[in-house]
């Protein structure tokens, strides 16, 4: 399974180094794929079984893009994994689908592993399942769903950081529908925490989890990795 942590704008460089070193102890004892996306200022070269990715980058080698990083900065640390399309990039920072697709295409051409995020806001969810699928389908526009290094993460926007989660039936229904769009590994994200991670991981068509704030506690994140290992061993 794939167990990923998006640390967002949290932890200092020193704290992140300590976090990854501690995480490596538990991750190295499992066969799970473990990813960590630190804050941009905490990117570095880390040796071990944990894959380090970037939460964001501009689709360029380098250039006059104030406040952004490009391929040149990622290459310094050997980073070849990126998070694209996260709801906070879409809804808080205003990235359009056109720009997201441009970013996807650029990093696809560079051979990056891409965790691509899709999901619906509360008002769309309340409009019903068909409206949810229509909305999420627009987030696939311009995206190569057959890209060999693609991982998709379904993150209902209304569940991110709220403590609310869909029912397991809801997760399975949406994941089944999304699997018809792409056979890429499909993660669930949205208020995943140590108390519900095992049930989510057991769900049909769930290939792993993308964890936000709950992953800031490395012992909790390690517990989630152990759940995945336990389920895989059965």
CSV table of C-alpha atoms in Angstrom, one decimal, residues 33-218:
chain,number,residue,atom,x,y,z
A,33,UNK,CA,5.6,2.7,0.0
A,34,UNK,CA,6.0,5.7,2.3
A,35,UNK,CA,6.0,9.3,1.0
A,36,UNK,CA,6.5,12.5,2.9
A,37,UNK,CA,5.9,16.0,1.5
A,38,UNK,CA,7.6,18.5,3.8
A,39,UNK,CA,7.4,22.3,3.7
A,40,UNK,CA,9.4,23.8,0.9
A,41,UNK,CA,12.1,25.2,3.2
A,42,UNK,CA,12.6,21.7,4.7
A,43,UNK,CA,13.4,19.9,1.4
A,44,UNK,CA,16.7,18.1,1.5
A,45,UNK,CA,18.5,15.0,0.5
A,46,UNK,CA,17.5,12.1,2.7
A,47,UNK,CA,18.8,8.5,2.5
A,48,UNK,CA,16.5,5.6,3.2
A,49,UNK,CA,13.2,3.9,2.3
A,50,UNK,CA,11.0,7.0,2.8
A,51,UNK,CA,10.4,8.9,-0.5
A,52,UNK,CA,10.6,12.7,-0.2
A,53,UNK,CA,8.4,14.8,-2.5
A,54,UNK,CA,7.6,18.4,-3.0
A,55,UNK,CA,4.2,19.9,-2.2
A,56,UNK,CA,4.5,22.3,-5.1
A,57,UNK,CA,6.8,23.5,-7.9
A,58,UNK,CA,6.5,25.8,-10.9
A,59,UNK,CA,6.7,24.1,-14.3
A,60,UNK,CA,10.1,25.5,-15.2
A,61,UNK,CA,13.8,24.7,-14.9
A,62,UNK,CA,14.4,28.1,-13.3
A,63,UNK,CA,13.5,31.7,-14.0
A,64,UNK,CA,11.8,34.9,-12.8
A,65,UNK,CA,9.0,33.3,-10.7
A,66,UNK,CA,9.1,35.0,-7.4
A,67,UNK,CA,8.2,32.8,-4.5
A,68,UNK,CA,8.3,29.6,-6.5
A,69,UNK,CA,10.8,26.7,-6.9
A,70,UNK,CA,11.6,24.9,-10.2
A,71,UNK,CA,13.2,21.8,-11.4
A,72,UNK,CA,16.7,23.1,-10.7
A,73,UNK,CA,16.0,23.4,-7.0
A,74,UNK,CA,14.4,19.9,-6.8
A,75,UNK,CA,17.3,18.3,-8.7
A,76,UNK,CA,19.7,19.6,-6.1
A,77,UNK,CA,18.0,17.2,-3.6
A,78,UNK,CA,17.3,14.4,-6.0
A,79,UNK,CA,13.5,14.9,-5.6
A,80,UNK,CA,11.4,13.3,-8.3
A,81,UNK,CA,8.0,13.2,-6.6
A,82,UNK,CA,5.4,16.0,-6.6
A,83,UNK,CA,1.9,16.6,-5.2
A,84,UNK,CA,-0.3,18.3,-7.9
A,85,UNK,CA,-3.9,19.5,-7.7
A,86,UNK,CA,-4.3,19.6,-3.9
A,87,UNK,CA,-7.6,21.4,-2.9
A,88,UNK,CA,-5.7,24.1,-1.0
A,89,UNK,CA,-3.8,24.9,-4.2
A,90,UNK,CA,-7.1,24.9,-6.1
A,91,UNK,CA,-9.4,26.7,-3.7
A,92,UNK,CA,-7.1,28.7,-1.4
A,93,UNK,CA,-4.4,29.7,-3.8
A,94,UNK,CA,-6.5,29.8,-7.0
A,95,UNK,CA,-4.8,27.4,-9.3
A,96,UNK,CA,-7.0,26.7,-12.4
A,97,UNK,CA,-7.4,23.4,-14.0
A,98,UNK,CA,-5.6,24.7,-17.1
A,99,UNK,CA,-2.5,25.6,-15.0
A,100,UNK,CA,-2.7,22.3,-13.0
A,101,UNK,CA,-2.8,20.4,-16.3
A,102,UNK,CA,0.2,22.4,-17.5
A,103,UNK,CA,2.1,21.6,-14.3
A,104,UNK,CA,1.1,17.9,-14.6
A,105,UNK,CA,2.4,17.7,-18.2
A,106,UNK,CA,5.7,19.4,-17.4
A,107,UNK,CA,6.5,17.1,-14.5
A,108,UNK,CA,5.3,14.1,-16.4
A,109,UNK,CA,7.8,14.9,-19.1
A,110,UNK,CA,10.5,15.0,-16.4
A,111,UNK,CA,9.5,11.5,-15.3
A,112,UNK,CA,8.2,12.6,-11.9
A,113,UNK,CA,6.0,10.4,-9.7
A,114,UNK,CA,2.9,12.5,-9.4
A,115,UNK,CA,0.3,12.2,-6.7
A,116,UNK,CA,-2.7,14.0,-8.3
A,117,UNK,CA,-5.5,15.2,-6.0
A,118,UNK,CA,-9.2,15.4,-6.9
A,119,UNK,CA,-12.2,16.0,-4.7
A,120,UNK,CA,-15.5,17.9,-4.3
A,121,UNK,CA,-16.5,20.8,-2.0
A,122,UNK,CA,-19.5,20.5,0.4
A,123,UNK,CA,-22.1,22.1,-1.9
A,124,UNK,CA,-21.3,19.7,-4.7
A,125,UNK,CA,-21.5,16.7,-2.3
A,126,UNK,CA,-24.9,17.9,-1.1
A,127,UNK,CA,-26.1,18.0,-4.7
A,128,UNK,CA,-25.8,14.2,-5.0
A,129,UNK,CA,-23.5,11.5,-6.3
A,130,UNK,CA,-23.9,12.3,-10.0
A,131,UNK,CA,-23.1,15.9,-9.5
A,132,UNK,CA,-20.0,14.9,-7.5
A,133,UNK,CA,-18.8,12.7,-10.4
A,134,UNK,CA,-19.5,15.5,-12.9
A,135,UNK,CA,-17.5,17.9,-10.8
A,136,UNK,CA,-14.6,15.6,-10.3
A,137,UNK,CA,-14.5,14.6,-14.0
A,138,UNK,CA,-13.6,18.3,-14.7
A,139,UNK,CA,-10.5,17.8,-12.6
A,140,UNK,CA,-9.3,15.1,-15.0
A,141,UNK,CA,-9.3,17.5,-18.0
A,142,UNK,CA,-5.8,17.6,-19.5
A,143,UNK,CA,-4.5,14.9,-17.3
A,144,UNK,CA,-2.9,11.7,-18.7
A,145,UNK,CA,-4.7,9.1,-16.6
A,146,UNK,CA,-2.6,6.3,-18.0
A,147,UNK,CA,0.7,7.9,-17.0
A,148,UNK,CA,2.8,5.1,-15.5
A,149,UNK,CA,4.1,7.2,-12.6
A,150,UNK,CA,0.6,8.4,-11.6
A,151,UNK,CA,-1.0,8.0,-8.2
A,152,UNK,CA,-4.4,9.6,-7.7
A,153,UNK,CA,-5.7,10.8,-4.3
A,154,UNK,CA,-9.4,11.4,-3.7
A,155,UNK,CA,-9.8,14.1,-1.1
A,156,UNK,CA,-13.3,15.4,-0.4
A,157,UNK,CA,-12.6,19.1,0.2
A,158,UNK,CA,-15.2,19.3,3.0
A,159,UNK,CA,-13.4,16.6,4.9
A,160,UNK,CA,-9.9,18.1,4.9
A,161,UNK,CA,-8.9,19.3,8.3
A,162,UNK,CA,-12.5,19.3,9.6
A,163,UNK,CA,-12.5,16.0,11.4
A,164,UNK,CA,-15.4,14.9,9.2
A,165,UNK,CA,-15.1,11.9,6.9
A,166,UNK,CA,-17.4,10.1,4.5
A,167,UNK,CA,-18.8,6.8,5.5
A,168,UNK,CA,-16.8,3.7,4.4
A,169,UNK,CA,-19.7,3.0,1.9
A,170,UNK,CA,-19.3,6.5,0.5
A,171,UNK,CA,-15.6,6.1,0.1
A,172,UNK,CA,-16.0,2.7,-1.6
A,173,UNK,CA,-18.6,4.1,-3.9
A,174,UNK,CA,-16.5,7.0,-5.0
A,175,UNK,CA,-13.3,4.9,-5.3
A,176,UNK,CA,-15.1,2.4,-7.5
A,177,UNK,CA,-16.3,5.2,-9.8
A,178,UNK,CA,-12.8,6.7,-9.9
A,179,UNK,CA,-11.2,3.4,-10.7
A,180,UNK,CA,-13.2,3.3,-13.9
A,181,UNK,CA,-11.4,6.6,-14.9
A,182,UNK,CA,-7.9,5.3,-14.2
A,183,UNK,CA,-6.3,2.2,-13.0
A,184,UNK,CA,-3.6,4.2,-11.2
A,185,UNK,CA,-3.2,3.5,-7.5
A,186,UNK,CA,-6.0,5.4,-5.7
A,187,UNK,CA,-5.5,6.9,-2.2
A,188,UNK,CA,-8.1,8.3,0.2
A,189,UNK,CA,-7.4,11.6,2.0
A,190,UNK,CA,-9.5,13.9,4.2
A,191,UNK,CA,-9.3,13.8,8.0
A,192,UNK,CA,-7.6,10.4,8.0
A,193,UNK,CA,-6.3,9.8,11.5
A,194,UNK,CA,-5.0,6.9,13.6
A,195,UNK,CA,-8.6,6.1,14.8
A,196,UNK,CA,-10.0,5.5,11.3
A,197,UNK,CA,-7.0,4.7,9.1
A,198,UNK,CA,-7.4,0.9,9.5
A,199,UNK,CA,-11.0,0.9,8.4
A,200,UNK,CA,-10.2,3.2,5.4
A,201,UNK,CA,-7.3,1.0,4.4
A,202,UNK,CA,-9.5,-2.1,4.5
A,203,UNK,CA,-12.0,-0.5,2.1
A,204,UNK,CA,-12.6,-1.7,-1.5
A,205,UNK,CA,-10.5,0.0,-4.2
A,206,UNK,CA,-8.4,2.0,-1.6
A,207,UNK,CA,-4.8,1.5,-2.3
A,208,UNK,CA,-3.5,3.7,0.5
A,209,UNK,CA,-4.0,7.0,2.3
A,210,UNK,CA,-2.8,10.6,2.0
A,211,UNK,CA,-2.6,12.0,5.6
A,212,UNK,CA,-2.5,15.7,6.6
A,213,UNK,CA,-2.5,17.1,10.1
A,214,UNK,CA,-2.6,13.6,11.8
A,215,UNK,CA,0.7,12.8,10.2
A,216,UNK,CA,2.4,15.6,12.1
A,217,UNK,CA,2.6,13.1,15.0
A,218,UNK,CA,5.2,10.7,13.7
